[in-house]
Coordinates of C-alpha atoms in Angstrom, one line a residue:
X1039 CA 128.6 114.9 86.2
X1040 CA 130.6 113.7 83.0
X1041 CA 129.6 115.5 79.9
X1042 CA 127.4 113.3 78.6
X1043 CA 126.4 114.7 75.4
X1044 CA 122.1 112.9 75.1
X1045 CA 122.7 111.8 79.2
X1046 CA 122.7 115.3 80.0
X1047 CA 119.8 116.8 77.9
X1048 CA 117.4 114.7 79.4
X1049 CA 115.2 116.1 82.0
X1050 CA 113.3 112.6 82.9
X1051 CA 111.7 110.0 80.5
X1052 CA 109.4 112.1 78.2
X1053 CA 112.3 113.2 76.1
X1054 CA 112.9 109.5 75.2
X1055 CA 110.8 110.6 73.1
X1056 CA 112.5 113.1 71.1
X1057 CA 115.8 110.8 70.7
X1058 CA 116.5 109.1 67.8
X1059 CA 117.5 105.9 66.9
X1060 CA 121.0 106.8 66.5
X1061 CA 121.0 109.1 69.7
X1062 CA 120.0 106.1 71.5
X1063 CA 122.0 104.2 71.1
X1064 CA 124.1 106.5 72.8
X1065 CA 121.8 107.6 75.5
X1066 CA 121.6 103.7 76.8
X1067 CA 125.6 103.7 77.0
X1068 CA 125.8 106.9 78.9
X1069 CA 123.9 105.7 81.2
X1070 CA 126.3 102.3 81.4
X1071 CA 129.8 104.6 82.0
X1072 CA 126.9 106.8 84.9
X1073 CA 126.0 104.0 86.6
X1074 CA 129.8 102.3 86.6
X1075 CA 131.2 105.5 86.9
X1076 CA 129.1 106.1 90.9
X1077 CA 128.6 103.2 91.5
X1078 CA 132.9 102.9 91.7
X1079 CA 132.4 105.3 94.8
X1080 CA 129.6 104.7 96.0
X1081 CA 129.2 101.1 95.5
X1082 CA 126.1 98.7 94.6
X1083 CA 124.5 96.6 92.8
X1084 CA 126.0 97.4 89.2
X1085 CA 125.8 94.2 87.6
X1086 CA 121.6 94.1 87.8
X1087 CA 121.0 97.4 86.9
X1088 CA 123.6 97.2 83.4
X1089 CA 122.5 94.6 82.8
X1090 CA 118.5 96.2 82.0
X1091 CA 119.2 99.6 80.7
X1092 CA 117.7 99.0 77.1
X1093 CA 114.8 97.3 78.8
X1094 CA 113.3 100.6 81.1
X1095 CA 114.8 102.8 78.6
X1096 CA 112.1 100.7 76.1
X1097 CA 108.9 100.3 79.0
X1098 CA 109.6 103.7 79.5
X1099 CA 108.5 105.0 75.9
X1100 CA 106.5 102.2 75.1
X1101 CA 104.3 103.0 79.1
X1102 CA 103.8 106.3 81.3
X1103 CA 104.4 106.1 84.9
X1104 CA 101.9 108.7 85.6
X1105 CA 98.9 106.4 85.1
X1106 CA 100.9 102.6 84.8
X1107 CA 101.9 100.5 87.8
X1108 CA 105.7 100.3 86.8
X1109 CA 107.0 97.3 89.6
X1110 CA 110.1 96.3 89.8
X1111 CA 111.2 92.7 91.7
X1112 CA 114.1 94.0 94.9
X1113 CA 114.5 97.9 93.0
X1114 CA 118.5 96.6 93.6
X1115 CA 117.9 96.5 89.1
X1116 CA 116.4 100.2 88.6
X1117 CA 119.1 102.2 88.9
X1118 CA 118.9 103.3 85.2
X1119 CA 115.1 103.7 86.6
X1120 CA 116.2 106.4 88.9
X1121 CA 117.6 108.4 86.3
X1122 CA 115.6 108.2 83.8
X1123 CA 112.6 109.6 85.7
X1124 CA 114.1 112.8 87.6
X1125 CA 116.6 111.9 89.6
X1126 CA 119.8 112.2 86.8
X1127 CA 121.5 114.6 89.4
X1128 CA 120.9 113.1 93.0
X1129 CA 121.6 109.5 91.5
X1130 CA 125.9 110.7 92.8
X1131 CA 124.7 110.1 96.5
X1132 CA 123.3 107.0 95.7
X1133 CA 123.3 104.8 98.7
X1134 CA 125.0 107.6 100.3
X1135 CA 123.9 109.1 103.7
X1136 CA 121.1 111.7 103.4
X1137 CA 121.4 111.1 99.6
X1138 CA 118.8 109.0 97.1
X1139 CA 118.6 104.2 98.5
X1140 CA 120.6 101.7 96.4
X1141 CA 116.2 99.8 96.2
X1142 CA 113.3 101.4 95.1
X1143 CA 110.8 103.4 97.1
X1144 CA 107.8 105.0 97.3
X1145 CA 108.5 108.0 99.3
X1146 CA 112.0 108.7 97.3
X1147 CA 109.8 108.7 94.1
X1148 CA 106.3 108.5 92.8
X1149 CA 107.8 107.0 89.9
X1150 CA 108.7 104.4 92.4
X1151 CA 105.2 102.6 92.2
X1152 CA 106.6 99.7 94.9
X1153 CA 109.2 99.7 97.0
X1154 CA 111.2 96.4 98.4
X1155 CA 114.6 94.8 99.3
X1156 CA 113.1 91.2 99.3
X1157 CA 112.1 89.4 96.1
X1158 CA 110.0 87.7 94.2
X1159 CA 106.7 90.5 95.4
X1160 CA 106.9 92.5 92.2
X1161 CA 104.0 89.6 90.6
X1162 CA 101.5 89.8 93.7
X1163 CA 102.1 93.8 94.8
X1164 CA 101.1 94.2 90.8
X1165 CA 98.7 92.4 90.2
X1166 CA 97.7 94.0 93.8
X1167 CA 97.2 97.1 91.6
X1168 CA 95.8 95.5 88.6
X1169 CA 93.3 94.7 90.9
X1170 CA 92.1 98.3 93.0
X1171 CA 92.5 99.8 89.1
X1172 CA 89.1 97.6 87.6
X1173 CA 87.8 98.3 90.8
X1174 CA 88.2 101.5 91.4
X1175 CA 87.6 101.7 87.0
X1176 CA 91.0 104.0 87.1
X1177 CA 92.9 103.0 83.6
X1178 CA 96.4 102.5 82.8
X1179 CA 98.4 99.1 82.2
X1180 CA 100.7 96.8 85.7
X1181 CA 103.3 95.5 84.9
X1182 CA 106.1 93.9 87.0
X1183 CA 110.4 93.3 86.5
X1184 CA 110.7 90.1 88.1
X1185 CA 114.1 88.2 87.5
X1186 CA 118.1 87.5 89.6
X1187 CA 116.6 85.0 90.5
X1188 CA 113.6 85.7 92.4
X1189 CA 112.0 83.4 90.5
X1190 CA 112.3 80.7 93.0
X1191 CA 111.0 81.7 95.5
X1192 CA 107.3 80.3 96.2
X1193 CA 105.8 84.0 95.8
X1194 CA 106.4 84.5 93.5
X1195 CA 104.6 81.2 92.1
X1196 CA 101.5 81.9 94.0
X1197 CA 100.8 85.8 92.4
X1198 CA 101.1 83.6 89.4
X1199 CA 98.9 81.5 90.2
X1200 CA 96.3 83.7 91.2
X1201 CA 96.8 86.2 88.2
X1202 CA 96.0 83.1 86.3
X1203 CA 92.6 82.3 88.5
X1204 CA 91.9 85.5 87.7
X1205 CA 92.7 86.4 84.7
X1206 CA 93.5 90.1 84.5
X1207 CA 93.5 91.9 81.1
X1208 CA 96.7 94.6 81.1
X1209 CA 98.8 93.0 83.6
X1210 CA 102.3 91.3 82.0
X1211 CA 104.9 90.3 84.4
X1212 CA 108.5 90.6 82.8
X1213 CA 110.3 88.0 83.2
X1214 CA 114.6 89.3 82.7
X1215 CA 116.5 85.5 82.6
X1216 CA 119.8 87.0 83.5
X1217 CA 121.3 83.7 84.6
X1218 CA 119.8 81.6 81.6
X1219 CA 118.2 79.4 84.1
X1220 CA 115.0 79.0 82.5
X1221 CA 116.2 78.3 78.3
X1222 CA 119.1 78.8 77.2
X1223 CA 116.9 78.7 73.2
X1224 CA 117.5 82.5 71.9
X1225 CA 118.4 83.1 68.1
X1226 CA 116.7 83.6 64.5
X1227 CA 114.0 81.0 65.3
X1228 CA 112.4 82.3 68.5
X1229 CA 113.2 86.0 67.7
X1230 CA 110.2 84.8 64.0
X1231 CA 107.7 83.1 66.5
X1232 CA 107.4 85.1 68.8
X1233 CA 106.7 87.6 66.3
X1234 CA 104.2 85.4 65.3
X1235 CA 102.9 84.7 68.6
X1236 CA 102.2 89.0 69.3
X1237 CA 100.9 89.6 65.7
X1238 CA 97.5 91.7 66.3
X1239 CA 96.6 89.7 63.3
X1240 CA 97.4 86.8 64.8
X1241 CA 96.0 87.2 68.1
X1242 CA 93.0 88.2 67.0
X1243 CA 92.4 85.5 64.6
X1244 CA 93.5 83.2 67.9
X1245 CA 90.9 84.3 69.9
X1246 CA 88.1 84.4 67.8
X1247 CA 88.5 80.7 66.8
X1248 CA 88.6 80.3 70.7
X1249 CA 85.3 82.0 70.8
X1250 CA 83.8 80.1 68.2
X1251 CA 84.7 76.7 69.9
X1252 CA 83.4 77.5 73.1
X1253 CA 80.7 78.8 71.1
X1254 CA 79.9 74.8 69.8
X1255 CA 81.5 72.6 72.3
X1256 CA 81.8 74.6 75.7
X1257 CA 84.0 74.7 77.9
X1258 CA 85.2 71.0 77.3
X1259 CA 86.0 72.7 73.6
X1260 CA 87.4 75.0 74.6
X1261 CA 89.8 73.5 77.4
X1262 CA 90.7 71.2 74.4
X1263 CA 92.0 73.3 72.2
X1264 CA 94.0 75.6 75.2
X1265 CA 95.7 71.9 75.5
X1266 CA 96.6 71.3 71.5
X1267 CA 97.6 75.3 71.3
X1268 CA 99.4 74.2 74.2
X1269 CA 101.3 71.4 73.2
X1270 CA 102.1 73.6 69.6
X1271 CA 103.4 76.3 71.6
X1272 CA 106.0 73.9 74.2
X1273 CA 107.3 72.5 70.1
X1274 CA 109.3 75.9 70.1
X1275 CA 109.1 77.7 73.3
X1276 CA 109.7 76.5 76.8
X1277 CA 106.7 78.7 78.3
X1278 CA 104.2 75.8 79.0
X1279 CA 104.5 76.1 82.8
X1280 CA 103.5 79.9 82.6
X1281 CA 100.4 78.5 80.0
X1282 CA 99.3 76.1 82.3
X1283 CA 99.1 78.6 84.9
X1284 CA 96.6 80.2 82.9
X1285 CA 98.9 83.3 80.8
X1286 CA 100.2 83.6 77.5
X1287 CA 104.3 83.6 76.8
X1288 CA 105.6 85.4 74.7
X1289 CA 109.3 84.1 74.3
X1290 CA 113.0 84.6 74.7
X1291 CA 113.6 88.1 73.6
X1292 CA 116.9 89.7 73.8
X1293 CA 116.7 92.0 75.7
X1294 CA 119.7 93.6 74.8
X1295 CA 118.2 94.8 71.4
X1296 CA 115.6 97.7 72.0
X1297 CA 113.5 98.0 68.5
X1298 CA 112.5 93.8 69.8
X1299 CA 111.6 95.4 72.8
X1300 CA 110.1 98.3 72.6
X1301 CA 108.0 96.1 68.8
X1302 CA 107.7 93.6 71.6
X1303 CA 105.7 95.2 73.9
X1304 CA 104.4 97.9 71.7
X1305 CA 102.1 94.2 70.7
X1306 CA 101.7 92.8 74.1
X1307 CA 99.6 96.0 75.2
X1308 CA 97.1 95.1 72.2
X1309 CA 97.0 91.5 73.3
X1310 CA 93.5 89.9 76.7
X1311 CA 94.4 88.2 79.7
X1312 CA 97.9 87.9 82.0
X1313 CA 101.0 87.8 80.1
X1314 CA 104.7 87.3 81.4
X1315 CA 107.1 88.3 78.4
X1316 CA 110.5 86.5 78.9
X1317 CA 113.5 88.5 78.1
X1318 CA 117.5 87.3 78.5
X1319 CA 119.6 90.2 79.1
X1320 CA 123.8 90.3 80.2
X1321 CA 124.0 90.7 83.8
X1322 CA 127.2 92.9 84.3
X1323 CA 125.3 94.4 80.4
X1324 CA 128.5 96.3 79.3
X1325 CA 131.7 96.3 81.9
X1326 CA 134.2 94.1 81.0
X1327 CA 134.5 93.1 84.9
X1328 CA 131.3 92.4 85.3
X1329 CA 130.7 90.5 82.6
X1330 CA 133.1 88.1 83.2
X1331 CA 133.2 88.0 86.6
X1332 CA 128.5 89.1 87.1
X1333 CA 128.1 87.2 91.8
X1334 CA 130.8 89.5 92.7
X1335 CA 129.4 92.4 91.0
X1336 CA 126.1 91.4 91.9
X1337 CA 126.4 94.5 95.1
X1338 CA 129.3 95.8 95.1
X1339 CA 131.7 97.6 98.0
X1340 CA 133.4 100.7 96.5
X1341 CA 135.7 99.6 93.8
X1342 CA 138.6 100.7 90.5
X1343 CA 136.3 101.9 87.9
X1344 CA 139.2 101.0 85.5
X1345 CA 139.9 96.7 86.7
X1346 CA 136.4 96.1 88.9
X1347 CA 138.4 95.7 92.2
X1348 CA 137.3 95.5 95.2
X1349 CA 138.8 98.7 97.4
X1350 CA 139.8 97.5 101.1
X1351 CA 142.5 98.6 103.6
X1352 CA 145.0 96.8 103.8
X1353 CA 145.9 94.6 106.4
X1354 CA 142.0 94.2 106.6
X1355 CA 141.2 91.3 108.9
X1356 CA 138.6 88.8 107.6
X1357 CA 134.7 89.9 108.2
X1358 CA 132.6 88.1 110.4
X1359 CA 131.1 85.6 107.6
X1360 CA 134.5 84.9 106.8
X1361 CA 134.8 83.6 110.4
X1362 CA 131.9 81.8 110.4
X1363 CA 132.2 80.2 106.9
X1364 CA 136.2 78.8 108.8
X1365 CA 134.6 77.7 111.8
X1366 CA 131.9 75.2 110.0
X1367 CA 134.1 73.5 107.7
X1368 CA 136.4 72.8 110.6
X1369 CA 133.2 71.3 112.4
X1370 CA 132.9 69.3 109.3
X1371 CA 135.8 68.0 109.5
X1372 CA 135.3 66.6 112.3
X1373 CA 132.2 66.0 112.4
X1374 CA 129.6 63.7 109.1
X1375 CA 126.7 64.4 110.4
X1376 CA 127.4 68.4 110.1
X1377 CA 125.2 70.0 106.9
X1378 CA 125.6 73.6 106.3
X1379 CA 122.3 75.0 104.2
X1380 CA 122.0 78.6 103.1
X1381 CA 119.1 80.4 100.4
X1382 CA 121.3 81.8 97.8
X1383 CA 124.0 83.4 99.6
X1384 CA 126.4 81.2 99.8
X1385 CA 129.4 83.9 99.2
X1386 CA 127.6 86.5 101.1
X1387 CA 127.2 83.7 104.1
X1388 CA 131.3 83.0 103.9
X1389 CA 130.1 79.5 102.9
X1390 CA 132.0 79.0 99.7
X1391 CA 134.5 77.6 101.0
X1392 CA 133.0 75.1 102.6
X1393 CA 130.1 74.0 100.0
X1394 CA 133.7 73.5 97.9
X1395 CA 135.7 71.2 100.1
X1396 CA 132.4 69.4 101.1
X1397 CA 129.7 69.4 98.2
X1398 CA 128.0 66.1 99.0
X1399 CA 126.8 68.3 102.1
X1400 CA 126.4 71.7 100.9
X1401 CA 122.4 73.1 99.8
X1402 CA 121.6 76.2 97.8
X1403 CA 118.8 76.5 98.2
X1404 CA 117.8 79.2 95.9
X1405 CA 115.9 82.3 97.5
X1406 CA 114.0 79.8 99.2
X1407 CA 113.8 80.6 102.8
X1408 CA 111.3 79.6 104.0
X1409 CA 111.7 76.8 102.4
X1410 CA 114.9 77.0 103.9
X1411 CA 113.7 76.1 107.2
X1412 CA 111.7 73.0 107.0
X1413 CA 114.0 72.0 105.2
X1414 CA 116.7 72.1 107.7
X1415 CA 114.7 69.9 110.2
X1416 CA 114.2 67.7 107.7
X1417 CA 117.9 66.5 108.0
X1418 CA 118.0 67.7 111.0
X1419 CA 114.9 64.9 112.1
X1420 CA 116.7 61.8 110.0
X1421 CA 119.9 62.7 112.6
X1422 CA 122.7 65.5 110.8
X1423 CA 123.2 68.4 112.3
X1424 CA 122.7 71.0 109.8
X1425 CA 123.8 74.2 110.3
X1426 CA 120.6 77.0 108.8
X1427 CA 123.1 80.6 107.2
X1428 CA 120.6 83.0 106.7
X1429 CA 121.2 87.0 106.1
X1430 CA 118.6 88.5 109.5
X1431 CA 116.9 90.7 107.2
X1432 CA 115.8 86.9 105.0
X1433 CA 115.6 85.2 107.7
X1434 CA 112.4 87.1 109.0
X1435 CA 110.6 85.5 106.2
X1436 CA 111.2 82.2 107.5
X1437 CA 109.8 82.1 111.0
X1438 CA 106.9 80.9 111.0
X1439 CA 109.1 77.7 109.6
X1440 CA 111.4 78.3 112.5
X1441 CA 108.4 78.4 115.1
X1442 CA 106.5 75.4 113.3
X1443 CA 108.7 73.8 112.1
X1444 CA 112.1 73.9 114.1
X1445 CA 111.2 75.6 116.9
X1446 CA 108.0 73.2 118.1
X1447 CA 109.6 70.0 117.2
X1448 CA 112.5 69.9 119.1
X1449 CA 114.9 69.3 116.1
X1450 CA 118.6 71.0 116.5
X1451 CA 119.0 73.2 114.1
X1452 CA 121.7 75.8 114.7
X1453 CA 120.5 79.5 112.5
X1454 CA 123.0 81.7 110.7
X1455 CA 122.2 84.7 111.4
X1456 CA 124.9 86.6 109.3
X1457 CA 124.3 90.9 108.9
X1458 CA 123.2 91.2 112.4
X1459 CA 122.1 95.0 114.2
X1460 CA 122.5 98.1 111.2
X1461 CA 124.4 97.4 108.2
X1462 CA 124.4 100.3 106.9
X1463 CA 123.9 101.8 103.4
X1464 CA 121.7 99.2 101.6
X1465 CA 119.2 101.0 104.6
X1466 CA 116.0 100.1 106.6
X1467 CA 114.8 96.2 104.3
X1468 CA 118.3 95.0 105.1
X1469 CA 119.0 96.0 108.7
X1470 CA 119.2 93.4 109.9
X1471 CA 117.6 95.0 113.8
X1472 CA 114.4 92.0 114.6
X1473 CA 115.9 88.8 114.8
X1474 CA 116.2 89.4 118.8
X1475 CA 112.8 90.6 119.0
X1476 CA 110.6 87.9 117.5
X1477 CA 113.2 84.9 117.9
X1478 CA 113.2 85.3 121.9
X1479 CA 109.3 84.8 121.6
X1480 CA 109.6 81.3 120.6
X1481 CA 109.8 78.7 123.2
X1482 CA 113.0 76.5 124.1
X1483 CA 115.3 78.0 122.0
X1484 CA 118.6 79.3 122.0
X1485 CA 119.3 82.7 121.1
X1486 CA 123.3 84.2 121.2
X1487 CA 126.0 86.3 120.0
X1488 CA 129.7 86.0 120.1
X1489 CA 131.9 89.1 121.6
X1490 CA 135.1 88.1 118.9
X1491 CA 136.1 85.7 116.8
X1492 CA 136.9 83.1 119.0
X1493 CA 133.3 83.1 120.3
X1494 CA 131.9 82.5 117.6
X1495 CA 134.3 79.7 116.9
X1496 CA 133.2 78.6 120.8
X1497 CA 129.7 79.3 120.2
X1498 CA 129.3 76.8 116.7
X1499 CA 130.7 74.4 118.6
X1500 CA 128.5 74.6 121.6
X1501 CA 125.3 74.9 119.0
X1502 CA 126.2 72.2 117.1
X1503 CA 126.6 70.0 120.1
X1504 CA 124.2 71.0 121.8
X1505 CA 121.3 69.2 120.3
X1506 CA 118.9 72.3 120.9
X1507 CA 117.2 75.1 118.2
X1508 CA 120.4 77.9 118.7
X1509 CA 120.5 80.5 117.1
X1510 CA 124.1 82.5 117.0
X1511 CA 124.3 85.8 115.6
X1512 CA 126.7 88.3 113.9
X1513 CA 127.2 91.5 112.8
X1514 CA 128.1 92.4 109.1
X1515 CA 132.3 94.0 108.7
X1516 CA 135.0 92.9 109.9
X1517 CA 135.4 90.8 112.7
X1518 CA 137.3 91.5 116.2
X1519 CA 140.1 89.7 118.1
X1520 CA 143.4 87.4 117.8
X1521 CA 142.7 84.2 115.9
X1522 CA 140.8 81.2 116.5
X1523 CA 142.9 78.9 118.4
X1524 CA 140.4 75.5 118.4
X1525 CA 136.7 75.5 120.0
X1526 CA 135.9 75.3 123.1
X1527 CA 132.2 74.9 124.8
X1528 CA 130.1 77.4 126.6
X1529 CA 127.6 76.4 129.0
X1530 CA 124.9 77.8 127.4
X1531 CA 123.0 80.1 129.5
X1532 CA 126.6 80.8 130.5
X1533 CA 127.9 85.7 130.7
X1534 CA 131.2 86.3 131.1
X1535 CA 132.2 89.3 133.9
X1536 CA 134.5 91.2 131.6
X1537 CA 135.8 94.1 134.2
X1538 CA 134.6 94.7 138.7
X1539 CA 133.0 97.6 139.9
X1540 CA 129.8 99.4 141.5
X1541 CA 127.3 100.4 141.6
X1542 CA 126.8 100.9 138.3
X1543 CA 126.7 97.7 135.3
X1544 CA 127.0 97.9 131.6
X1545 CA 125.8 94.5 129.9
X1546 CA 126.7 94.1 126.9
X1547 CA 125.9 91.8 123.2
X1548 CA 127.7 90.8 120.4
X1549 CA 130.3 93.7 118.7
X1550 CA 127.4 96.0 121.8
X1551 CA 130.2 94.3 124.2
X1552 CA 133.6 96.3 123.1
X1553 CA 130.6 99.0 122.5
X1554 CA 130.8 98.7 126.2
X1555 CA 134.3 98.2 127.4
X1556 CA 135.0 101.7 125.4
X1557 CA 132.3 102.6 127.2
X1558 CA 133.9 102.5 131.1
X1559 CA 136.9 103.9 129.9
X1560 CA 135.4 107.4 129.7
X1561 CA 133.1 107.2 132.6
X1562 CA 136.6 106.1 135.1
X1563 CA 137.3 109.3 133.6
X1564 CA 134.4 110.9 135.5
X1565 CA 134.9 108.4 138.7
X1566 CA 132.9 105.9 137.4
X1567 CA 133.8 102.4 137.5
X1568 CA 131.0 100.3 136.3
X1569 CA 131.2 96.4 135.6
X1570 CA 131.3 95.8 132.5
X1571 CA 130.1 91.7 131.8
X1572 CA 129.8 90.2 128.2
X1573 CA 126.1 89.2 127.2
X1574 CA 126.7 86.5 125.3
X1575 CA 123.3 84.2 126.4
X1576 CA 120.1 86.9 124.6
X1577 CA 118.6 83.9 125.9
X1578 CA 118.7 81.6 128.1
X1579 CA 120.3 84.4 129.9
X1580 CA 122.1 84.4 132.8
X1581 CA 119.6 84.8 135.4
X1582 CA 121.8 83.4 138.3
X1583 CA 124.8 86.4 138.2
X1584 CA 122.1 88.5 136.9
X1585 CA 120.2 88.6 140.0
X1586 CA 123.4 88.6 142.3
X1587 CA 124.4 92.2 139.9
X1588 CA 122.0 93.2 139.7
X1589 CA 122.2 93.7 143.6
X1590 CA 124.9 95.3 144.0
X1591 CA 124.3 98.3 140.6
X1592 CA 121.5 100.7 141.6
X1593 CA 121.7 101.2 137.5
X1594 CA 121.3 98.7 134.8
X1595 CA 121.9 99.8 131.7
X1596 CA 122.2 97.8 127.9
X1597 CA 123.9 97.4 125.0
X1598 CA 122.2 95.6 122.2
X1599 CA 122.1 96.2 117.7
X1600 CA 118.8 94.9 117.6
X1601 CA 114.9 96.6 118.9
X1602 CA 114.7 98.3 121.4
X1603 CA 110.5 97.2 122.1
X1604 CA 110.9 93.2 122.7
X1605 CA 114.7 93.1 122.9
X1606 CA 117.4 92.1 125.1
X1607 CA 117.3 95.1 127.4
X1608 CA 113.8 94.7 127.2
X1609 CA 114.5 91.1 128.8
X1610 CA 117.1 92.7 131.4
X1611 CA 113.6 95.1 132.1
X1612 CA 111.1 92.5 132.6
X1613 CA 113.2 90.1 134.7
X1614 CA 113.8 93.3 137.4
X1615 CA 110.2 93.9 137.2
X1616 CA 109.0 90.3 137.7
X1617 CA 111.5 89.3 140.0
X1618 CA 110.0 93.4 142.1
X1619 CA 114.0 94.4 142.5
X1620 CA 114.0 98.5 142.0
X1621 CA 116.7 98.3 139.9
X1622 CA 116.9 101.8 137.5
X1623 CA 116.8 100.8 133.3
X1624 CA 118.7 102.7 130.9
X1625 CA 118.5 100.9 127.3
X1626 CA 120.0 101.9 123.8
X1627 CA 119.6 99.5 120.9
X1628 CA 117.4 100.3 117.9
X1629 CA 115.3 102.6 118.8
X1630 CA 110.9 102.4 117.7
X1631 CA 111.6 104.3 113.8
X1632 CA 112.7 102.2 110.3
X1633 CA 116.6 103.2 110.5
X1634 CA 117.6 105.3 107.1
X1635 CA 120.8 104.5 104.8
X1636 CA 124.4 105.3 105.7
X1637 CA 127.6 104.4 106.6
X1638 CA 127.3 102.6 110.3
X1639 CA 128.7 105.1 112.4
X1640 CA 126.2 108.5 111.0
X1641 CA 123.5 106.0 111.6
X1642 CA 124.6 105.5 115.3
X1643 CA 125.0 108.5 115.5
X1644 CA 121.9 109.8 114.9
X1645 CA 120.6 107.1 116.9
X1646 CA 122.7 108.4 120.1
X1647 CA 125.4 105.0 120.0
X1648 CA 128.3 106.2 119.2
X1649 CA 130.3 105.6 123.1
X1650 CA 130.9 109.4 123.8
X1651 CA 127.1 110.0 123.3
X1652 CA 126.4 106.5 125.5
X1653 CA 128.9 108.4 128.6
X1654 CA 126.9 112.0 128.2
X1655 CA 123.7 110.2 129.0
X1656 CA 124.1 107.8 131.4
X1657 CA 126.4 110.4 133.3
X1658 CA 123.2 112.2 132.8
X1659 CA 121.2 108.6 134.0
X1660 CA 123.0 108.9 137.1
X1661 CA 123.6 111.5 139.0
X1662 CA 121.8 111.4 142.3
X1663 CA 121.4 114.0 145.0
X1664 CA 122.2 110.4 146.6
X1665 CA 124.9 108.8 144.4
X1666 CA 127.8 109.4 144.9
X1667 CA 130.8 109.3 142.3
X1668 CA 133.2 105.5 142.5
X1669 CA 136.6 107.0 143.1

């Protein structure tokens, strides 16, 4: 660590009380510098965390995380929280194999009160904590910090609605508005108004007046008085919707004015009922490249600290996301019925070009995965060809809608599943390893995975013209294969034999097709010549070809970058059992546990999924007294 004059003296949040205002400001600047320095090497969610340094300091000065519960939505806002809650030195290992997580994690620290990698859960979780404290008669406040687009998700409003109904005391929601998405209003008038409505004298008078009105005029009179109060407040502040949900709205607050934040939070602690505090922050605060271009700095790979430019390998092939996006643009040029939908992942899903060329046919619905699926179903019901692009980990949130609104009604929606398989440093909240398992249970759905760039183009072409519910899964990172040359339809359910051998059958799915070819090359050195198949359709499988191969190959090995439970290997095993074959089966994939963060090759080594590890297991698997290696 650098020789930070104040941060170097900080052990944990308790030390904040010892600092002068001048020292506290130095600390804030040093925390920002430390976050920039570390993430330039490790990558991470730099923009959101740079925006909440003052807010984090204010929370830790006003509340005590030993007693109070502070719940950060998603957790990628909380780098400064990690630094100030005893993980200052560990922070250098951010997102590294064996290091600390890029998100909050209950097993990592007692101060991480709730873990999450998906947005919009903080209000529901903190409300549950609040009611548990009430039932158990425990001390302390509960505070949810939500922002960075998370208020676009339905669950956030479900939590707000329930909280307004329960009307709990000592319950605060802080809306960290770093995109000015609710209101651009900030300035002296709003600061002055907030000082009035958070003042203890005002709040006591307000409550006393409400009690008097209720005692004289009853419940109806109290409701009329509240409506009048909401109307008057609506003239000054953009919080009527929160007031209607039963919250007292405080806003807007300058999220980079520490003194104002502290004073507001101290005053709020003297108020009754659920409270929402609207804080305006700047994403990427204190780092010019992130301030000027916040979108890529939301989550970024290692970058040059001086220029902010991501460090990329020269001549690297395009990502799978970009290959997908380019294919969709070319298809949309040919077919005016094709539309694209994404839940707040335009850039990440490779859809920026599509959005630019076909703005009327592109829909970013915000962090609303469930709505995205049903919206796509509605588009399909009227004859359009919707392509719905999710990260695999976020598709989990739309599972009911895929079943009920899309598949059950047979509506032809194409589901493009990005980031399928292990994703690396973002860890267990983002690994896309469950989609094969949960989609296999859905009747009539097609599930596919391309082995290379050209096959992704061909599968997408097949999908949009199939008239079926059609899922295509592909991994994170650089795509493999030669540059694409147009489109060709692939018969649905067909597999592809890449190498012919005997006795040993290797069935690869998606990115593990190339892995199967690598393993085959090594096995031949030991006199084992396997048959290698590109099992590009997980559902329906090529049952005709599989039946023929099972008759001529005793040992069957499946390779997939998804969960073994209910995955492709399970499907093959079920087929073997259901049809009374006696083949022996070895499955490679993600075991029945949550896989932590780290580089993909490190995680695959831990799981025994590297080529040389697979070769050794296969050799042991087929080493039988009656086995004669193919020569």
